[in-house]
Short mmCIF file of C-alpha atoms in Angstrom, two decimals:
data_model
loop_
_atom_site.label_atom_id
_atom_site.label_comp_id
_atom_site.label_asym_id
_atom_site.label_seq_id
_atom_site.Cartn_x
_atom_site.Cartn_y
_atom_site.Cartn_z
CA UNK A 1190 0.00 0.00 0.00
CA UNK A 1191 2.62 1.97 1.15
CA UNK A 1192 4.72 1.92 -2.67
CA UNK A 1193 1.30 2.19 -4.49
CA UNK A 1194 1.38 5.42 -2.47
CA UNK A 1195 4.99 6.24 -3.44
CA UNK A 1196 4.17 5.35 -7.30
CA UNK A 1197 0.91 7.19 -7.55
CA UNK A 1198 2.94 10.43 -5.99
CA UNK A 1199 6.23 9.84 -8.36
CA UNK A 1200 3.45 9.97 -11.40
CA UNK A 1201 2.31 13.20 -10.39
CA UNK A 1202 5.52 14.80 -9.75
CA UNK A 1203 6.17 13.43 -13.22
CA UNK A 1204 3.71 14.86 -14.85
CA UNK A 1205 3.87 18.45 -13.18
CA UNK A 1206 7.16 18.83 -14.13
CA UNK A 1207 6.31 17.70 -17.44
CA UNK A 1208 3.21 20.05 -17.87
CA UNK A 1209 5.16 23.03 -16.71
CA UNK A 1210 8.75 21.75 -19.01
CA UNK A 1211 6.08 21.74 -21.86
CA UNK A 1212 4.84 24.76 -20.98
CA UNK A 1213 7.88 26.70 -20.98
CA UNK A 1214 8.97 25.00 -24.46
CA UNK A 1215 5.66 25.84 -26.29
CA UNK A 1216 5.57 29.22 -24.70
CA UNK A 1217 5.39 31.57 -28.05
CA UNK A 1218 9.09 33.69 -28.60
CA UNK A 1219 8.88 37.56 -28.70
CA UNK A 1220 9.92 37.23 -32.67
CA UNK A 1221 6.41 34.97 -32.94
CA UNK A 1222 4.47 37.75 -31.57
CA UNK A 1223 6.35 40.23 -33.65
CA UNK A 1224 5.94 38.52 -36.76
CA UNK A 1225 2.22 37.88 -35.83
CA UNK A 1226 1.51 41.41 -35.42
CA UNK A 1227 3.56 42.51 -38.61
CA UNK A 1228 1.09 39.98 -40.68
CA UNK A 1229 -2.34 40.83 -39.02
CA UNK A 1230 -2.05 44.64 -37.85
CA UNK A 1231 -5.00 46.60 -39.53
CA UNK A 1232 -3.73 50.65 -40.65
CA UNK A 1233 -5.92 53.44 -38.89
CA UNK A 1234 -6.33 56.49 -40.78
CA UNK A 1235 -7.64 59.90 -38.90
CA UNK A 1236 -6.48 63.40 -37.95
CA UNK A 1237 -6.01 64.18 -34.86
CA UNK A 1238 -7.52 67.61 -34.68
CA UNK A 1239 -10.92 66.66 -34.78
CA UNK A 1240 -13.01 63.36 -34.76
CA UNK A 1241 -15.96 64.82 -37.25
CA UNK A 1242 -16.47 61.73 -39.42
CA UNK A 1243 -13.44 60.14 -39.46
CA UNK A 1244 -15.14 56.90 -38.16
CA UNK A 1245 -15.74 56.17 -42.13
CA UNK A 1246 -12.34 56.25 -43.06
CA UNK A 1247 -12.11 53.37 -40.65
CA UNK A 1248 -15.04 51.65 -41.31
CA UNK A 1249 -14.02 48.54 -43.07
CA UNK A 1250 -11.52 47.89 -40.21
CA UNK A 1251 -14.12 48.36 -37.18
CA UNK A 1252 -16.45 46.15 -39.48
CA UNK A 1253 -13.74 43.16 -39.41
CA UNK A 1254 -13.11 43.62 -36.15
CA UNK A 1255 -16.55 44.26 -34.02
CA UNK A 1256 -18.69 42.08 -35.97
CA UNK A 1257 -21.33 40.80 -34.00
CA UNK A 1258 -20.19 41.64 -30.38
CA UNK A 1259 -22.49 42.96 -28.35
CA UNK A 1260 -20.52 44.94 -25.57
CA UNK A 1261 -17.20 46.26 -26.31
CA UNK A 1262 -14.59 47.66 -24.02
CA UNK A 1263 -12.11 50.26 -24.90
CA UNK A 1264 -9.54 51.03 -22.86
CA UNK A 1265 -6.56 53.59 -22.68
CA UNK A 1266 -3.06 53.43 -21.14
CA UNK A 1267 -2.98 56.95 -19.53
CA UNK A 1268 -6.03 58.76 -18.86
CA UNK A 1269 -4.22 61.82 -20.48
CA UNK A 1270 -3.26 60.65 -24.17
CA UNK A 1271 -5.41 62.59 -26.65
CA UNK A 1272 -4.53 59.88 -29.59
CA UNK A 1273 -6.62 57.60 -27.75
CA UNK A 1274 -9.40 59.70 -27.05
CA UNK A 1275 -9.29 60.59 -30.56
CA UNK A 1276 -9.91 56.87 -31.56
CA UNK A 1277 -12.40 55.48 -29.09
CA UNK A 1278 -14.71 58.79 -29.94
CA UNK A 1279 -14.13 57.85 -33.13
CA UNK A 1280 -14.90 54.03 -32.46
CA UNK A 1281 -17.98 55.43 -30.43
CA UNK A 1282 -20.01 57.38 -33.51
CA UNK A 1283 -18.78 53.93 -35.76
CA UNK A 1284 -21.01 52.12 -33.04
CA UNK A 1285 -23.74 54.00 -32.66
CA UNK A 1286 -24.41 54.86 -36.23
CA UNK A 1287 -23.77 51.20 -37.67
CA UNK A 1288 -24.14 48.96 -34.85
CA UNK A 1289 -26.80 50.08 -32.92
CA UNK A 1290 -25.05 51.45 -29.61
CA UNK A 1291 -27.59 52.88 -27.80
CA UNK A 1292 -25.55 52.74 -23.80
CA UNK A 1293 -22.00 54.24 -23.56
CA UNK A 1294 -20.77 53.40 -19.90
CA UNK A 1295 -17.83 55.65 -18.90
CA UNK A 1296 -15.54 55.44 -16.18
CA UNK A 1297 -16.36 58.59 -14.33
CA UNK A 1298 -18.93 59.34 -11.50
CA UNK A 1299 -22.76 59.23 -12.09
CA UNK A 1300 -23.84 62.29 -11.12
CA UNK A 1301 -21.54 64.00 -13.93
CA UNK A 1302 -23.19 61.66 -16.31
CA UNK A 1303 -27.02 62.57 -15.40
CA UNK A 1304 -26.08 65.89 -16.39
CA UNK A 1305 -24.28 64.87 -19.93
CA UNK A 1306 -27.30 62.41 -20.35
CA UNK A 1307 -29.66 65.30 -20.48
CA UNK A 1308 -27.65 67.54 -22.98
CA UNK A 1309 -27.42 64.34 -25.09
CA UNK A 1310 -31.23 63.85 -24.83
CA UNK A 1311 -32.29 67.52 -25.76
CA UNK A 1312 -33.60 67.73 -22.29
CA UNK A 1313 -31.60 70.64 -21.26
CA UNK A 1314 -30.33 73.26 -23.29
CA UNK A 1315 -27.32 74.25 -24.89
CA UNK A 1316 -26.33 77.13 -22.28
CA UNK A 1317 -27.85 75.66 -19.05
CA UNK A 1318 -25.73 76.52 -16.01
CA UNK A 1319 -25.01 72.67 -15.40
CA UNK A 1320 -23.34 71.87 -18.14
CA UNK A 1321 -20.83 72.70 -17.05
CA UNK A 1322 -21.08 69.17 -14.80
CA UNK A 1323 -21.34 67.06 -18.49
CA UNK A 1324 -17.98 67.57 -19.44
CA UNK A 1325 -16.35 66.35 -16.19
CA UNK A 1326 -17.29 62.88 -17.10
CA UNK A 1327 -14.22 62.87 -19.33
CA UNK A 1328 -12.83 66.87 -19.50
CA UNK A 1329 -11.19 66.17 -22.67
CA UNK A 1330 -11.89 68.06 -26.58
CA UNK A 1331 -12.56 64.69 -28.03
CA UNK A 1332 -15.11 64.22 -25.56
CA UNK A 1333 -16.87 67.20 -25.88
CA UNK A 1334 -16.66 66.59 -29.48
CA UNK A 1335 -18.71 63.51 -29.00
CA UNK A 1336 -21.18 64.98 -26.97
CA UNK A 1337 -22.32 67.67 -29.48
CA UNK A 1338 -22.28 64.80 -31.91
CA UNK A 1339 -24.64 63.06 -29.85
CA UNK A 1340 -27.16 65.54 -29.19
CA UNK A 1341 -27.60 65.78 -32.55
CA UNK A 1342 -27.92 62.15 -33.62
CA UNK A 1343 -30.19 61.87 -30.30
CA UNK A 1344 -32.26 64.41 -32.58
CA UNK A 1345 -32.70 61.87 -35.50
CA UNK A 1346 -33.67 59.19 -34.14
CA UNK A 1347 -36.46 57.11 -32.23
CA UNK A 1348 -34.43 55.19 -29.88
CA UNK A 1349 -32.05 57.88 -28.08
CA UNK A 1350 -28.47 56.88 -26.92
CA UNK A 1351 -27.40 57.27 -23.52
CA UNK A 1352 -24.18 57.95 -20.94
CA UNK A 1353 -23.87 56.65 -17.93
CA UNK A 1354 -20.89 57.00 -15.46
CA UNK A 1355 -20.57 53.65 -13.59
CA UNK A 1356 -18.42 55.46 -10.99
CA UNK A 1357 -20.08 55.86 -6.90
CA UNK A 1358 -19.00 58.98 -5.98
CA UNK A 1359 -20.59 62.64 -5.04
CA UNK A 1360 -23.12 61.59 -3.10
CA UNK A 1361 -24.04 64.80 -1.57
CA UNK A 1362 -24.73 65.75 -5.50
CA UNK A 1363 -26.90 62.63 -5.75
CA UNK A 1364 -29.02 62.89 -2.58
CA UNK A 1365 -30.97 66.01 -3.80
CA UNK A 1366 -32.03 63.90 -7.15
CA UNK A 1367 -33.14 61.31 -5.16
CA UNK A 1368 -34.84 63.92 -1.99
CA UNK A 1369 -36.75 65.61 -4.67
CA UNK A 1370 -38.26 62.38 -6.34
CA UNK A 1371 -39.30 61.16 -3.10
CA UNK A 1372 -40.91 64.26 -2.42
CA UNK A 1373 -42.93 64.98 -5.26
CA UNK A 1374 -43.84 61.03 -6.11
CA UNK A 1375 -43.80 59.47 -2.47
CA UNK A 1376 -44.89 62.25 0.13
CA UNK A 1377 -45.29 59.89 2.89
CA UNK A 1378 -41.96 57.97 2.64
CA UNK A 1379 -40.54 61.47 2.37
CA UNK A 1380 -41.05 62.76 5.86
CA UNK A 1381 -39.98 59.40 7.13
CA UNK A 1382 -36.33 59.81 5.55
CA UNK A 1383 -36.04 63.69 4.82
CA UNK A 1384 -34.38 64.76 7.91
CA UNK A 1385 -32.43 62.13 7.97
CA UNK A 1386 -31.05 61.91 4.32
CA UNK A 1387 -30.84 65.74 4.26
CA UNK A 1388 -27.48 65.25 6.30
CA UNK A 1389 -26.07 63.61 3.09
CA UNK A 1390 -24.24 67.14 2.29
CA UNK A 1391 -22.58 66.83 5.93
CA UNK A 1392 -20.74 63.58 5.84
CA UNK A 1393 -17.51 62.93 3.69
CA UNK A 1394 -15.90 59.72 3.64
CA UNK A 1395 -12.02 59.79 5.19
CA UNK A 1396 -9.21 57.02 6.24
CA UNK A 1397 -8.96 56.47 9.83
CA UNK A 1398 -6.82 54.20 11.07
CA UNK A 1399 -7.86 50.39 9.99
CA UNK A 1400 -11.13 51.94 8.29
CA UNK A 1401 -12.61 53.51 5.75
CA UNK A 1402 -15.00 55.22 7.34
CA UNK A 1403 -17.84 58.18 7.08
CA UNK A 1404 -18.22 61.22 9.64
CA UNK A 1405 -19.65 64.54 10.58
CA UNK A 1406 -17.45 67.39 10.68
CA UNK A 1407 -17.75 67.80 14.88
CA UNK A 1408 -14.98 68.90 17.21
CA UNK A 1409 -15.14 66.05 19.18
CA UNK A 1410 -15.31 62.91 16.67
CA UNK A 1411 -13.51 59.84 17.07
CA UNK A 1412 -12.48 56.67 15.36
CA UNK A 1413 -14.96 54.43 17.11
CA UNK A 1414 -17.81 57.39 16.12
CA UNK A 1415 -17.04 57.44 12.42
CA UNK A 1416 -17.29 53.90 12.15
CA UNK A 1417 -20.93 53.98 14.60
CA UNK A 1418 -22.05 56.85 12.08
CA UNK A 1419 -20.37 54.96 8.80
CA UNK A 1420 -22.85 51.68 9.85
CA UNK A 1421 -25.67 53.91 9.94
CA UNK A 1422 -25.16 55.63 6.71
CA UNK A 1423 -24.87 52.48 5.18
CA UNK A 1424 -27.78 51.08 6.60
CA UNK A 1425 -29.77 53.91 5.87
CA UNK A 1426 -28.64 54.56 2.39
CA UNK A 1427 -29.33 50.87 1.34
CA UNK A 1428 -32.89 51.19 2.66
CA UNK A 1429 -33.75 54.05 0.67
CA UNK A 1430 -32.61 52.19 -2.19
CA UNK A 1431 -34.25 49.14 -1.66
CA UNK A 1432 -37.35 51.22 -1.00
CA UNK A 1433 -37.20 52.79 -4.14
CA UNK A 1434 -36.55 49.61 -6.29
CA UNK A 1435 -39.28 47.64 -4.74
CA UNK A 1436 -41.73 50.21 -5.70
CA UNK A 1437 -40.44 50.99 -9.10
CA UNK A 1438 -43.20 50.18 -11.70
CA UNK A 1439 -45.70 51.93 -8.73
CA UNK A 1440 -43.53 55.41 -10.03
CA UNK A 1441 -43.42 54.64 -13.34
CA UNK A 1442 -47.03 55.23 -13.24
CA UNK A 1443 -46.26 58.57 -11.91
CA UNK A 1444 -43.41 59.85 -13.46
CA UNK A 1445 -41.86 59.34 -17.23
CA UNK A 1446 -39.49 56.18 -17.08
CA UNK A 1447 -35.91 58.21 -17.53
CA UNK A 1448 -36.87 60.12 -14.17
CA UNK A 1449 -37.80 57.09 -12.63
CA UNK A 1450 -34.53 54.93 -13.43
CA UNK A 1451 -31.81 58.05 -12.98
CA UNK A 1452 -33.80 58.12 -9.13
CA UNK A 1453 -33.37 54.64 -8.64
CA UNK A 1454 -29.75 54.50 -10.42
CA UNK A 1455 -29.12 57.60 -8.41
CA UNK A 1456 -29.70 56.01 -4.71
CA UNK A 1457 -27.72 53.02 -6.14
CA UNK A 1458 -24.78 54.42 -6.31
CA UNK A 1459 -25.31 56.41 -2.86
CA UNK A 1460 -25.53 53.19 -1.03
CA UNK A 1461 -22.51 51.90 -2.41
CA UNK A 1462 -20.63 54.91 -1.87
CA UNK A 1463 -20.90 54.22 1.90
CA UNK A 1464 -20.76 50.52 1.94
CA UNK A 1465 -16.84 50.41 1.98
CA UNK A 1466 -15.97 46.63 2.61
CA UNK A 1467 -13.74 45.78 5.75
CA UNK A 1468 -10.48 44.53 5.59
CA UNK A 1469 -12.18 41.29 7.60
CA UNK A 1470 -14.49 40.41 4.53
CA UNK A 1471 -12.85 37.06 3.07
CA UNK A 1472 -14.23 38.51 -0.15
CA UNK A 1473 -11.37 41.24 -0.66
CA UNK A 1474 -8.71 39.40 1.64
CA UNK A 1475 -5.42 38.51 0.25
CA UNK A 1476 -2.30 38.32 1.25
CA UNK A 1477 -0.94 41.89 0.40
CA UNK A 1478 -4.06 43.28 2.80
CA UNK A 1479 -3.60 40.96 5.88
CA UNK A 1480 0.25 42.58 5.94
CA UNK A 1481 -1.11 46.28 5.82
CA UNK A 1482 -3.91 44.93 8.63
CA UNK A 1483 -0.87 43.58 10.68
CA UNK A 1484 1.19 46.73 9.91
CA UNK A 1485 -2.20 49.30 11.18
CA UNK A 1486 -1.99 50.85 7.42
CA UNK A 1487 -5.60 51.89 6.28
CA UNK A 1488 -8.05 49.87 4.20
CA UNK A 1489 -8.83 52.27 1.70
CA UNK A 1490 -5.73 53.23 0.45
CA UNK A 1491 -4.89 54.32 -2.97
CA UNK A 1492 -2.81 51.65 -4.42
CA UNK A 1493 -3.41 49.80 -7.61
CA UNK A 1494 -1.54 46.73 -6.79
CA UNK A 1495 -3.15 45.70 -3.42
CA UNK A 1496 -5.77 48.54 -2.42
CA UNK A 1497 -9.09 47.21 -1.33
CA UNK A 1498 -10.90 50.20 -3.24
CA UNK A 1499 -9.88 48.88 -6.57
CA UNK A 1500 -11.16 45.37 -5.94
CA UNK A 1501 -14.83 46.58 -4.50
CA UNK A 1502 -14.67 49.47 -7.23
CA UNK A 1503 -14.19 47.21 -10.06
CA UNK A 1504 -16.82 44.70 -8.35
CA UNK A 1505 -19.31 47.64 -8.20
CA UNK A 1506 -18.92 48.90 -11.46
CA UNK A 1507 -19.49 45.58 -13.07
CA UNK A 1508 -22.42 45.30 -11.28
CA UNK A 1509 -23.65 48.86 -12.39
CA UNK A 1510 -22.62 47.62 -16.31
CA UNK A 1511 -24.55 44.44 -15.82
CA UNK A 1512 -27.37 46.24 -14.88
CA UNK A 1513 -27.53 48.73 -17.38
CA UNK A 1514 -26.75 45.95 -20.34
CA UNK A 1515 -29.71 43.66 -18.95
CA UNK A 1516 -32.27 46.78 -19.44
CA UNK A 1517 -30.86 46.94 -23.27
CA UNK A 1518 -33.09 45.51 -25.76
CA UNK A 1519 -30.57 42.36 -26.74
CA UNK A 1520 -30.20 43.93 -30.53
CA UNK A 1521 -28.83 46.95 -28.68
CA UNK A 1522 -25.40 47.24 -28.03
CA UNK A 1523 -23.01 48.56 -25.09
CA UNK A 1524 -19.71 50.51 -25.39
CA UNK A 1525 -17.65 50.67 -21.80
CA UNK A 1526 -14.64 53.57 -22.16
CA UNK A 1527 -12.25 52.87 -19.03
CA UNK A 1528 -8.63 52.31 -18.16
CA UNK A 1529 -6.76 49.52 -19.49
CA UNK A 1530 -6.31 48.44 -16.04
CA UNK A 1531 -10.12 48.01 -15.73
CA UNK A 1532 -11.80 46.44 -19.18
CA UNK A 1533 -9.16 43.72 -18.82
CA UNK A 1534 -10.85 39.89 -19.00
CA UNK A 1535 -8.77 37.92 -16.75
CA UNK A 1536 -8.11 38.24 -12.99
CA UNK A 1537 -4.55 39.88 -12.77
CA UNK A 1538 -1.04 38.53 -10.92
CA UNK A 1539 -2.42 40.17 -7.92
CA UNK A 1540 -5.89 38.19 -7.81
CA UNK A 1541 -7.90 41.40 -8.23
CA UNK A 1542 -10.94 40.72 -10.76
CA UNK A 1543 -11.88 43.95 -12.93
CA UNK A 1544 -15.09 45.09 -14.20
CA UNK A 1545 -13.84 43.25 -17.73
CA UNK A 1546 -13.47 40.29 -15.49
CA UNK A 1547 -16.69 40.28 -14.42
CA UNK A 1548 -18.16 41.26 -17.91
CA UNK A 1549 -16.29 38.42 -19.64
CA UNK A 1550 -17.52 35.46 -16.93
CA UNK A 1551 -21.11 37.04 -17.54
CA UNK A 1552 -21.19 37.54 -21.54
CA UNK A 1553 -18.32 35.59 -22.63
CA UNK A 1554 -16.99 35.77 -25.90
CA UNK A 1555 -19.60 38.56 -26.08
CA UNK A 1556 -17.42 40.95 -24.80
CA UNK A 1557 -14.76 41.99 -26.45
CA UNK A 1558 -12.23 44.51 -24.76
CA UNK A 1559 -9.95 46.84 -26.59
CA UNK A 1560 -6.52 47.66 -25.07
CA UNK A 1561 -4.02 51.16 -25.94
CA UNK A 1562 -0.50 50.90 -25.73
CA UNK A 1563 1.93 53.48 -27.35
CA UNK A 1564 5.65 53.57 -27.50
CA UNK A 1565 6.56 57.02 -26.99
CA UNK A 1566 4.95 60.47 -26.59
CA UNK A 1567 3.49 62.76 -23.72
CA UNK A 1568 0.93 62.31 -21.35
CA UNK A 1569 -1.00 64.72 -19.44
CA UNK A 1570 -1.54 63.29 -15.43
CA UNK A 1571 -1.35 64.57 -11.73
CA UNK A 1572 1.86 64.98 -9.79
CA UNK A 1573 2.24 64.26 -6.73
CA UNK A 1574 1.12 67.76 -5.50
CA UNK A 1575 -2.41 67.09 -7.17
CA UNK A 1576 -1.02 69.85 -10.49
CA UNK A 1577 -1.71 68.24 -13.45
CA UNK A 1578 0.89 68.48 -15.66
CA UNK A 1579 2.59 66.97 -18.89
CA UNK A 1580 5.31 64.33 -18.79
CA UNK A 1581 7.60 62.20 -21.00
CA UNK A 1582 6.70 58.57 -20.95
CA UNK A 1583 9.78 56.46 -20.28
CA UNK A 1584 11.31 54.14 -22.92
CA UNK A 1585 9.61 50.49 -23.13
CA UNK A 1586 11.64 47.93 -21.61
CA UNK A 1587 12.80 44.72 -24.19
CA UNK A 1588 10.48 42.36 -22.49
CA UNK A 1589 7.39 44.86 -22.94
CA UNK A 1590 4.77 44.37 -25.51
CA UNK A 1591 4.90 48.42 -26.58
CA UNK A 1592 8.64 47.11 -27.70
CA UNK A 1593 7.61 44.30 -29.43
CA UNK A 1594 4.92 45.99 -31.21
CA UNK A 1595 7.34 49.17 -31.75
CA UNK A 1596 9.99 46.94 -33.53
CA UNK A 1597 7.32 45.14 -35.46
CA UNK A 1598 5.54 48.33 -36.66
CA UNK A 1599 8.30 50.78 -36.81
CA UNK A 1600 6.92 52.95 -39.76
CA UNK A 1601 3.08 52.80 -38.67
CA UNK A 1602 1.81 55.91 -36.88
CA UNK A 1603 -1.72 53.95 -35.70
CA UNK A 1604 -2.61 50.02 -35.99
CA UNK A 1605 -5.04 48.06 -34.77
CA UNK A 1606 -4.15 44.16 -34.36
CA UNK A 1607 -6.75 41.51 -33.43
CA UNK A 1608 -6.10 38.30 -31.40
CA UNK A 1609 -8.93 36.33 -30.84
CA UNK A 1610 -9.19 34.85 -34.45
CA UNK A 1611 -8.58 31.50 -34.81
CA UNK A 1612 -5.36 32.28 -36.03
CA UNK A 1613 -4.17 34.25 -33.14
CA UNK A 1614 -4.90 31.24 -30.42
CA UNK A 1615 -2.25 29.65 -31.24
CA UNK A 1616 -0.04 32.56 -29.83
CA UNK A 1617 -3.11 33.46 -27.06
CA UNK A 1618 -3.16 30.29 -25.37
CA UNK A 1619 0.58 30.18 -25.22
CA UNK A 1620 1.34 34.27 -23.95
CA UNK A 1621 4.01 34.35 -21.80
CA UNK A 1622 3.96 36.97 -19.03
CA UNK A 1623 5.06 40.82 -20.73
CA UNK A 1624 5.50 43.78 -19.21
CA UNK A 1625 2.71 46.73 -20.00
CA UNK A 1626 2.04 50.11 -19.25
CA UNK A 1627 0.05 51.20 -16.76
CA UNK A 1628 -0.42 55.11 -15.73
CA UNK A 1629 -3.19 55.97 -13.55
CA UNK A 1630 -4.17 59.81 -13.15
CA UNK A 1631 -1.27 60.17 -10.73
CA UNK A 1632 2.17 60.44 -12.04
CA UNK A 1633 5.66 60.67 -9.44
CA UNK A 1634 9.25 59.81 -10.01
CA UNK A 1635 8.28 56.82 -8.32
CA UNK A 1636 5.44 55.24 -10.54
CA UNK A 1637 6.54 52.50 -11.87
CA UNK A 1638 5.15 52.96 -14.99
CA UNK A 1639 5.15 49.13 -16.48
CA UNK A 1640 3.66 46.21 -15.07
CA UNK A 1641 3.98 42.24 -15.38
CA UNK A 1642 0.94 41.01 -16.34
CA UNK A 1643 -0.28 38.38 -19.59
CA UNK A 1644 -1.79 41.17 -22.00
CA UNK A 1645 -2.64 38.58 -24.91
CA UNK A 1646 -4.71 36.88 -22.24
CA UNK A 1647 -6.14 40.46 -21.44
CA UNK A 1648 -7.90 41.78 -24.42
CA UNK A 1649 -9.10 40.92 -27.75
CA UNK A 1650 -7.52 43.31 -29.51
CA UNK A 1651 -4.79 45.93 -29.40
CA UNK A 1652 -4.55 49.84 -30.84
CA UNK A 1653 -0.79 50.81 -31.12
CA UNK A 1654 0.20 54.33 -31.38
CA UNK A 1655 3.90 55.27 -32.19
CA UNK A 1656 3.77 58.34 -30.47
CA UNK A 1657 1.43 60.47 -28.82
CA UNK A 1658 0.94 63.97 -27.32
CA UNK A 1659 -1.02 65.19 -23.98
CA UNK A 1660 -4.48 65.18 -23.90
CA UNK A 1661 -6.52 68.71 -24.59
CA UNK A 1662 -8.76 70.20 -21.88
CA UNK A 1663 -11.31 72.16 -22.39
CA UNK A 1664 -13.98 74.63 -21.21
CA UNK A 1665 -17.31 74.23 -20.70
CA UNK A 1666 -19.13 75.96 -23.72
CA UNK A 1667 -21.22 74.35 -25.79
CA UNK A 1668 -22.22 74.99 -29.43
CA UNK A 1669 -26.29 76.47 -29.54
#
């Protein structure tokens, strides 16, 4: 019994060291890749001034390439490179005029995105005073491009296209939406809560200590009050919302459907503004976060590798996506515009899952997610004294896939390369670990501006730019 034992374990070692010698033979050289890309990379024509109608130029391409997917993520490497605002605008307007794209999901807070939903729809006009709130949802020209785009296809057509920012955030914006509603459609629940919800503009949401936690500006608060008043919040938040969901068709009897659903979208995103997990839930747990327990750091710190926010962020946004593509007629389609970092399909090095995570064990091979990389340029991005400010990317490392994609491509300006043909598996199933990068919307001497992760694995396809310049703010003033 005792040698069976022996045997049966001597197989196994066998074979794991077999599965992982294989593994490391059939793993796919960078020259593979290289050549790979320099046989299936698609030219992209446009001018980077504007992004009028330069979605035709392309149009053959994006037809080869979209096809029949229903929700499709596009993604940037920086959050301040205007060629890639340029394109997904572009990609955008291709999508909604050919493909039927009636929901663009943005990564940017909700209550910026009621406001740009309304220009879009015609329901407010061209100089009302909050307009100036539709632009933060991405402050960029491209952007604002698209939006007066919008409006005006919104005017042409039946079945209206919308913007939604999947983002919690600015709940003391949201609360008066929400107050209102209640008070005109729901008199009775509104003096229960009023009072209470009223307070909303009062309470901000600060680290202390181990917690993430809410609080009243008092002289005398203290850690174990801010968590008391964060437990309340939450509880009381979440039962407006519930409240308002489980009466929902009871107000669309009252008030027009749009109202109804922003109200209800509204206290959402409220209630899971305050609902912070703890560094206790097994859910978010991982090693990385039982050190910075042990070591008294706080939960909700800003840290892309092992901060807690990103991993209930990402699982909150997905669930805000989700919800907005299961309202969508199913021969409508989705567009989600977010960081690479986010739209990504497989759980990363770290074990955080992303909102293209979630999408892609939901829809499958129904999603398709769209990554930027560039080899050069300047990027527009916070320092670490919250100035925003231009920098100079640094030069891509040899085991990067900007430098294997530079050296395959070293005359094209703009390509687009798919790999989830047939074709492409081959090299897909075999991607070895490169390095890609990864700039948030802060930038110090000490970012370290590429990360390990399996790209290939990551997204479906891939627009290269060989160089770029910083992205181009704007101000708020829209065309009558």
């Amino acid at each position: 019994m005792f040698f069976a034992r022996l045997l049966q374990l001597a197989l196994i070692s066998m074979l794991f060291f077999l599965c992982i010698t294989c593994d490391t033979i059939d793993a796919p050289t960078q020259a593979e890749i290289k050549q790979f890309v320099q046989k299936y990379s698609l030219s992209l024509h446009f001018r980077e001034d504007s992004v009028s109608n330069h979605f035709l130029n392309n149009k053959l391409v994006y037809d080869s390439l979209f096809g029949d997917k229903r929700i499709i993520g596009l993604g940037e490497s920086t959050h301040g490179t205007h060629e890639s605002s340029v394109i997904n605008c572009e990609i955008i307007k291709y999508l909604v005029q050919y493909k039927n794209c009636k929901a663009i999901c943005m990564e940017g807070y909700y209550f910026h995105s009621v406001v740009a939903n309304d220009y879009i729809l015609n329901r407010i006009p061209h100089n009302d005073p909050s307009i100036v709130q539709a632009g933060c949802v991405k402050p960029v020209q491209p952007f604002k491009e698209l939006l007066e785009w919008l409006r005006q296809y919104n005017k042409s057509t039946l079945h209206k296209v919308q913007i939604f920012g999947v983002c919690f955030g600015g709940y003391s914006s949201l609360a008066p939406i929400v107050l209102n509603f209640i008070q005109q459609y729901d008199s009775s629940y509104y003096t229960v809560i009023a009072n209470t919800y009223n307070q909303l503009q009062d309470i901000t949401l600060a680290p202390v200590s181990t917690k993430s936690v809410a609080f009243t500006y008092t002289q005398d608060w203290s850690e174990e009050i801010a968590i008391d008043s964060l437990r309340q919040w939450t509880s009381i938040t979440h039962k407006v919302y519930d409240h308002l969901s489980l009466n929902k068709h009871i107000y669309y009897q009252k008030a027009d459907k749009h109202t109804v659903d922003v109200t209800i979208f509204a206290a959402k995103m409220i209630a899971q503004d305050f609902a912070r997990p703890d560094m206790r839930d097994k859910k978010y747990d991982n090693l990385g976060e039982n050190l910075m327990r042990k070591l008294g750091l706080s939960t909700y710190i800003r840290s892309k590798n092992i901060g807690l926010v990103y991993k209930y962020k990402d699982s909150c946004w997905a669930t805000n996506t989700k919800e907005i593509i299961k309202e969508l007629p199913i021969d409508e389609r989705i567009v989600i515009w977010a960081h690479n970092n986010h739209i990504g399909r497989i759980i990363t090095p770290n074990e955080t899952k992303r909102l293209g995570y979630y999408l892609g064990m939901e829809f499958g091979n129904q999603y398709y997610p769209v990554g930027h990389i560039f080899y050069k340029g300047v990027f527009q991005a916070l320092d670490e004294n919250g100035y925003s400010k231009q920098f100079h990317t640094q030069t891509p490392p040899h085991n990067s896939i900007e430098e294997i994609f530079s050296s395959a491509l070293p005359t094209k300006p703009s390509v687009i390369v798919p790999f989830n043909t047939e074709t492409s598996l081959q090299i897909v199933r075999r991607a070895p670990k490169l390095l890609i990068r990864l700039i948030g919307f802060l930038y110090t001497p000490k970012t370290q501006e590429f990360v390990e992760e399996y790209p290939l694995n990551q997204f479906d396809a891939f627009i290269y730019l060989r160089n770029t310049t910083p992205e181009k703010r704007f101000t708020m003033k829209f065309a009558p």
